[in-house]
Amino acid sequence: MPGMEFFAPLAVFAFSSLITPGPNNIIIAASGANFGFRRSLPVIFGVSFGFAAMVLFVTFGLAGVFIRYPPAQTVLRMLGFAFMLYLAWKIAAADIDDQRVTGAPPTFAQMALFQWVNPKAWAMSGVAAVAFTTGGNAVIEAVLIALVFLFISLPCQLLWGVFGAAIGDFLRASRRRLRVFNCVMAALMVGAFIPAVMD
C-alpha cells in the first residue's frame, strides 16, 4: 500500500487542479447562481464522479489509444467544443422571468459525460497518470488515484456551487444582472476551450 510519499503530492496536485476556474467550475457556479445549490447537486456529483471515472480509465491505459490513433483525439476535441457550445448556449439563453430562471441545470449524466470531452479534464488525468503511477500494481494505483480525485473533487465542486448560490439572490434581483452574468459565464466556458481547439 503506498504511503504519504504517494498520497501527499497527489492530493496537492488534485486540489490545485480542481479548485481553480475551468469549464466544470464555471458551469457549477452558473448553475448555483441560476437554480440554487440544491438543484445544482446533480451537476456537482456528475462532475466529481464522472471525472473520477475518467481518471480511473486514463490511468489504467485508455490514454494509449490516443497515442496510437492521434486523429481520435482531434475528433474528441471537436465533439467537446460542440458540446461546450451547447452548454454555453443553455446558460446564456436561460429564460429569465421576474422571479426566477426557468428551465433546468445540466443533468448528472450530461456532466459525467462532459468530462470525456473536456480538455482540462484530459490534461489533468493525463498528468496524474504519468506523474503518480510508480510501476507497481496498475489496477490498485489507478483505483487509488481515482479515489483521491473523487474525495478532493467533491468539496471543491461543492464550494463552487455554494459560491454560485450565494451570489444568486443578488443576481436574480435584476434580470439585466443575471443576463450579463450568464453571458459572461458562457463566454468564459467557450474561451476555456479555445486553446485546446487551436492546438
mmCIF file of C-alpha atoms in Angstrom:
data_model
loop_
_atom_site.group_PDB
_atom_site.id
_atom_site.type_symbol
_atom_site.label_atom_id
_atom_site.label_comp_id
_atom_site.label_asym_id
_atom_site.label_seq_id
_atom_site.Cartn_x
_atom_site.Cartn_y
_atom_site.Cartn_z
ATOM 1 C CA MET A 1 0.000 0.000 0.000
ATOM 2 C CA PRO A 2 1.515 3.378 -0.985
ATOM 3 C CA GLY A 3 2.354 5.797 1.820
ATOM 4 C CA MET A 4 2.354 9.557 2.312
ATOM 5 C CA GLU A 5 5.059 9.997 -0.319
ATOM 6 C CA PHE A 6 2.380 8.862 -2.822
ATOM 7 C CA PHE A 7 -0.749 10.470 -1.366
ATOM 8 C CA ALA A 8 0.559 13.893 -0.254
ATOM 9 C CA PRO A 9 1.812 15.187 -3.640
ATOM 10 C CA LEU A 10 -1.173 13.595 -5.402
ATOM 11 C CA ALA A 11 -3.600 15.353 -3.045
ATOM 12 C CA VAL A 12 -1.850 18.712 -3.553
ATOM 13 C CA PHE A 13 -1.963 18.282 -7.337
ATOM 14 C CA ALA A 14 -5.619 17.229 -7.259
ATOM 15 C CA PHE A 15 -6.661 20.154 -5.052
ATOM 16 C CA SER A 16 -4.794 22.782 -7.088
ATOM 17 C CA SER A 17 -6.247 21.375 -10.321
ATOM 18 C CA LEU A 18 -9.821 21.010 -9.085
ATOM 19 C CA ILE A 19 -10.293 24.272 -7.159
ATOM 20 C CA THR A 20 -9.119 26.582 -9.952
ATOM 21 C CA PRO A 21 -11.554 28.007 -12.531
ATOM 22 C CA GLY A 22 -12.228 25.838 -15.538
ATOM 23 C CA PRO A 23 -15.210 24.672 -17.586
ATOM 24 C CA ASN A 24 -16.541 22.415 -14.803
ATOM 25 C CA ASN A 25 -16.387 25.048 -12.069
ATOM 26 C CA ILE A 26 -17.827 27.746 -14.326
ATOM 27 C CA ILE A 27 -20.818 25.509 -15.140
ATOM 28 C CA ILE A 28 -21.301 24.685 -11.440
ATOM 29 C CA ALA A 29 -21.160 28.359 -10.386
ATOM 30 C CA ALA A 30 -23.576 29.360 -13.159
ATOM 31 C CA SER A 31 -25.956 26.556 -12.161
ATOM 32 C CA GLY A 32 -25.792 27.601 -8.495
ATOM 33 C CA ALA A 33 -26.491 31.226 -9.379
ATOM 34 C CA ASN A 34 -29.401 30.385 -11.665
ATOM 35 C CA PHE A 35 -31.018 27.387 -9.985
ATOM 36 C CA GLY A 36 -29.759 27.378 -6.398
ATOM 37 C CA PHE A 37 -27.492 24.976 -4.543
ATOM 38 C CA ARG A 38 -29.908 22.065 -4.112
ATOM 39 C CA ARG A 39 -30.856 21.880 -7.807
ATOM 40 C CA SER A 40 -27.160 22.071 -8.700
ATOM 41 C CA LEU A 41 -26.203 18.957 -6.716
ATOM 42 C CA PRO A 42 -26.612 16.619 -9.749
ATOM 43 C CA VAL A 43 -24.241 18.920 -11.666
ATOM 44 C CA ILE A 44 -21.688 18.772 -8.824
ATOM 45 C CA PHE A 45 -21.922 14.996 -8.397
ATOM 46 C CA GLY A 46 -21.847 14.455 -12.165
ATOM 47 C CA VAL A 47 -18.558 16.365 -12.389
ATOM 48 C CA SER A 48 -16.985 14.637 -9.380
ATOM 49 C CA PHE A 49 -17.954 11.057 -10.200
ATOM 50 C CA GLY A 50 -17.548 11.485 -13.960
ATOM 51 C CA PHE A 51 -14.047 12.893 -13.569
ATOM 52 C CA ALA A 52 -13.016 10.199 -11.078
ATOM 53 C CA ALA A 53 -14.182 7.529 -13.560
ATOM 54 C CA MET A 54 -12.196 9.229 -16.294
ATOM 55 C CA VAL A 55 -9.050 9.337 -14.131
ATOM 56 C CA LEU A 56 -9.503 5.634 -13.397
ATOM 57 C CA PHE A 57 -9.698 4.651 -17.070
ATOM 58 C CA VAL A 58 -6.980 7.045 -18.265
ATOM 59 C CA THR A 59 -4.587 5.954 -15.518
ATOM 60 C CA PHE A 60 -5.294 2.337 -16.393
ATOM 61 C CA GLY A 61 -4.265 2.897 -20.004
ATOM 62 C CA LEU A 62 -7.020 4.455 -22.110
ATOM 63 C CA ALA A 63 -4.701 7.353 -22.992
ATOM 64 C CA GLY A 64 -2.671 4.854 -25.048
ATOM 65 C CA VAL A 65 -5.480 4.857 -27.614
ATOM 66 C CA PHE A 66 -4.719 8.493 -28.430
ATOM 67 C CA ILE A 67 -1.002 7.792 -28.740
ATOM 68 C CA ARG A 68 -1.762 5.008 -31.238
ATOM 69 C CA TYR A 69 -4.557 6.895 -33.052
ATOM 70 C CA PRO A 70 -3.912 10.679 -32.917
ATOM 71 C CA PRO A 71 -6.957 11.535 -35.116
ATOM 72 C CA ALA A 72 -9.208 10.168 -32.346
ATOM 73 C CA GLN A 73 -8.017 12.987 -30.098
ATOM 74 C CA THR A 74 -8.876 15.612 -32.730
ATOM 75 C CA VAL A 75 -12.372 14.152 -33.165
ATOM 76 C CA LEU A 76 -12.893 14.133 -29.395
ATOM 77 C CA ARG A 77 -11.696 17.729 -29.166
ATOM 78 C CA MET A 78 -14.189 18.856 -31.828
ATOM 79 C CA LEU A 79 -17.028 16.958 -30.126
ATOM 80 C CA GLY A 80 -16.025 18.586 -26.851
ATOM 81 C CA PHE A 81 -16.129 22.042 -28.388
ATOM 82 C CA ALA A 82 -19.581 21.370 -29.867
ATOM 83 C CA PHE A 83 -20.901 20.124 -26.520
ATOM 84 C CA MET A 84 -19.344 23.129 -24.775
ATOM 85 C CA LEU A 85 -21.149 25.459 -27.193
ATOM 86 C CA TYR A 86 -24.412 23.670 -26.369
ATOM 87 C CA LEU A 87 -23.886 24.065 -22.603
ATOM 88 C CA ALA A 88 -22.779 27.692 -23.029
ATOM 89 C CA TRP A 89 -25.910 28.403 -25.077
ATOM 90 C CA LYS A 90 -28.101 26.821 -22.377
ATOM 91 C CA ILE A 91 -26.581 29.159 -19.792
ATOM 92 C CA ALA A 92 -26.549 32.320 -21.940
ATOM 93 C CA ALA A 93 -30.086 31.789 -23.235
ATOM 94 C CA ALA A 94 -31.671 30.807 -19.904
ATOM 95 C CA ASP A 95 -35.251 32.089 -19.868
ATOM 96 C CA ILE A 96 -35.361 34.681 -17.095
ATOM 97 C CA ASP A 97 -38.676 35.960 -15.760
ATOM 98 C CA ASP A 98 -39.144 38.469 -12.946
ATOM 99 C CA GLN A 99 -38.884 35.914 -10.140
ATOM 100 C CA ARG A 100 -36.730 33.057 -11.322
ATOM 101 C CA VAL A 101 -34.869 31.318 -14.102
ATOM 102 C CA THR A 102 -36.974 28.723 -15.867
ATOM 103 C CA GLY A 103 -35.583 25.537 -17.299
ATOM 104 C CA ALA A 104 -33.194 23.135 -15.631
ATOM 105 C CA PRO A 105 -29.481 22.807 -14.974
ATOM 106 C CA PRO A 106 -27.430 20.139 -16.768
ATOM 107 C CA THR A 107 -28.108 16.610 -15.525
ATOM 108 C CA PHE A 108 -25.785 14.232 -13.660
ATOM 109 C CA ALA A 109 -25.314 12.175 -16.843
ATOM 110 C CA GLN A 110 -24.581 15.214 -19.016
ATOM 111 C CA MET A 111 -21.890 16.438 -16.630
ATOM 112 C CA ALA A 112 -20.382 12.960 -16.195
ATOM 113 C CA LEU A 113 -20.181 12.533 -19.974
ATOM 114 C CA PHE A 114 -18.867 16.073 -20.395
ATOM 115 C CA GLN A 115 -15.639 15.031 -18.639
ATOM 116 C CA TRP A 116 -14.736 12.895 -21.648
ATOM 117 C CA VAL A 117 -14.763 15.911 -23.973
ATOM 118 C CA ASN A 118 -13.315 18.451 -21.526
ATOM 119 C CA PRO A 119 -9.696 19.301 -22.446
ATOM 120 C CA LYS A 120 -8.808 20.366 -18.890
ATOM 121 C CA ALA A 121 -10.085 17.014 -17.570
ATOM 122 C CA TRP A 122 -7.958 15.137 -20.132
ATOM 123 C CA ALA A 123 -4.898 17.196 -19.254
ATOM 124 C CA MET A 124 -5.345 16.664 -15.503
ATOM 125 C CA SER A 125 -5.991 12.932 -15.782
ATOM 126 C CA GLY A 126 -3.083 12.507 -18.202
ATOM 127 C CA VAL A 127 -0.667 14.292 -15.875
ATOM 128 C CA ALA A 128 -1.943 12.240 -12.927
ATOM 129 C CA ALA A 129 -1.436 9.011 -14.873
ATOM 130 C CA VAL A 130 2.128 9.912 -15.850
ATOM 131 C CA ALA A 131 3.252 11.578 -12.626
ATOM 132 C CA PHE A 132 1.724 9.358 -9.951
ATOM 133 C CA THR A 133 1.973 5.815 -11.258
ATOM 134 C CA THR A 134 5.019 4.019 -9.909
ATOM 135 C CA GLY A 135 5.105 0.865 -11.992
ATOM 136 C CA GLY A 136 3.562 -1.185 -9.195
ATOM 137 C CA ASN A 137 0.132 -2.828 -9.365
ATOM 138 C CA ALA A 138 -1.568 -0.845 -12.155
ATOM 139 C CA VAL A 139 -5.128 -1.634 -11.036
ATOM 140 C CA ILE A 140 -4.546 -0.650 -7.401
ATOM 141 C CA GLU A 141 -2.725 2.558 -8.353
ATOM 142 C CA ALA A 142 -5.457 3.540 -10.835
ATOM 143 C CA VAL A 143 -8.165 2.984 -8.202
ATOM 144 C CA LEU A 144 -6.237 4.923 -5.522
ATOM 145 C CA ILE A 145 -5.554 7.874 -7.824
ATOM 146 C CA ALA A 146 -9.226 7.978 -8.876
ATOM 147 C CA LEU A 147 -10.388 7.837 -5.235
ATOM 148 C CA VAL A 148 -8.073 10.698 -4.232
ATOM 149 C CA PHE A 149 -9.500 12.817 -7.052
ATOM 150 C CA LEU A 150 -13.063 11.895 -6.077
ATOM 151 C CA PHE A 151 -12.639 12.778 -2.393
ATOM 152 C CA ILE A 152 -10.908 16.067 -3.185
ATOM 153 C CA SER A 153 -13.221 16.922 -6.074
ATOM 154 C CA LEU A 154 -16.439 16.771 -4.040
ATOM 155 C CA PRO A 155 -15.580 19.579 -1.560
ATOM 156 C CA CYS A 156 -14.013 21.704 -4.319
ATOM 157 C CA GLN A 157 -17.095 21.452 -6.523
ATOM 158 C CA LEU A 158 -19.434 21.926 -3.556
ATOM 159 C CA LEU A 159 -17.586 25.168 -2.801
ATOM 160 C CA TRP A 160 -18.177 26.431 -6.341
ATOM 161 C CA GLY A 161 -21.857 25.502 -6.025
ATOM 162 C CA VAL A 162 -22.129 27.395 -2.729
ATOM 163 C CA PHE A 163 -20.402 30.397 -4.319
ATOM 164 C CA GLY A 164 -22.836 30.394 -7.242
ATOM 165 C CA ALA A 165 -25.855 30.040 -4.965
ATOM 166 C CA ALA A 166 -24.568 32.793 -2.646
ATOM 167 C CA ILE A 167 -24.463 35.356 -5.436
ATOM 168 C CA GLY A 168 -27.672 34.021 -6.969
ATOM 169 C CA ASP A 169 -30.063 36.170 -4.916
ATOM 170 C CA PHE A 170 -28.128 39.315 -5.819
ATOM 171 C CA LEU A 171 -28.095 38.389 -9.500
ATOM 172 C CA ARG A 172 -31.728 37.268 -9.657
ATOM 173 C CA ALA A 173 -32.850 40.588 -8.187
ATOM 174 C CA SER A 174 -32.176 42.112 -11.614
ATOM 175 C CA ARG A 175 -32.911 40.445 -14.933
ATOM 176 C CA ARG A 176 -30.134 42.507 -16.504
ATOM 177 C CA ARG A 177 -27.540 41.476 -13.909
ATOM 178 C CA LEU A 178 -28.386 37.797 -14.305
ATOM 179 C CA ARG A 179 -28.382 38.033 -18.091
ATOM 180 C CA VAL A 180 -24.930 39.686 -18.056
ATOM 181 C CA PHE A 181 -23.623 37.080 -15.569
ATOM 182 C CA ASN A 182 -24.925 34.205 -17.706
ATOM 183 C CA CYS A 183 -23.407 35.651 -20.881
ATOM 184 C CA VAL A 184 -20.046 36.197 -19.150
ATOM 185 C CA MET A 185 -20.077 32.618 -17.806
ATOM 186 C CA ALA A 186 -20.931 31.267 -21.255
ATOM 187 C CA ALA A 187 -18.113 33.307 -22.834
ATOM 188 C CA LEU A 188 -15.631 32.074 -20.205
ATOM 189 C CA MET A 189 -16.643 28.469 -20.863
ATOM 190 C CA VAL A 190 -16.095 28.839 -24.609
ATOM 191 C CA GLY A 191 -12.865 30.777 -24.019
ATOM 192 C CA ALA A 192 -11.516 27.979 -21.844
ATOM 193 C CA PHE A 193 -11.895 25.627 -24.830
ATOM 194 C CA ILE A 194 -10.254 27.823 -27.478
ATOM 195 C CA PRO A 195 -6.607 26.887 -26.692
ATOM 196 C CA ALA A 196 -7.462 23.164 -26.838
ATOM 197 C CA VAL A 197 -9.261 23.508 -30.173
ATOM 198 C CA MET A 198 -6.437 25.587 -31.664
ATOM 199 C CA ASP A 199 -3.707 23.014 -30.806
#
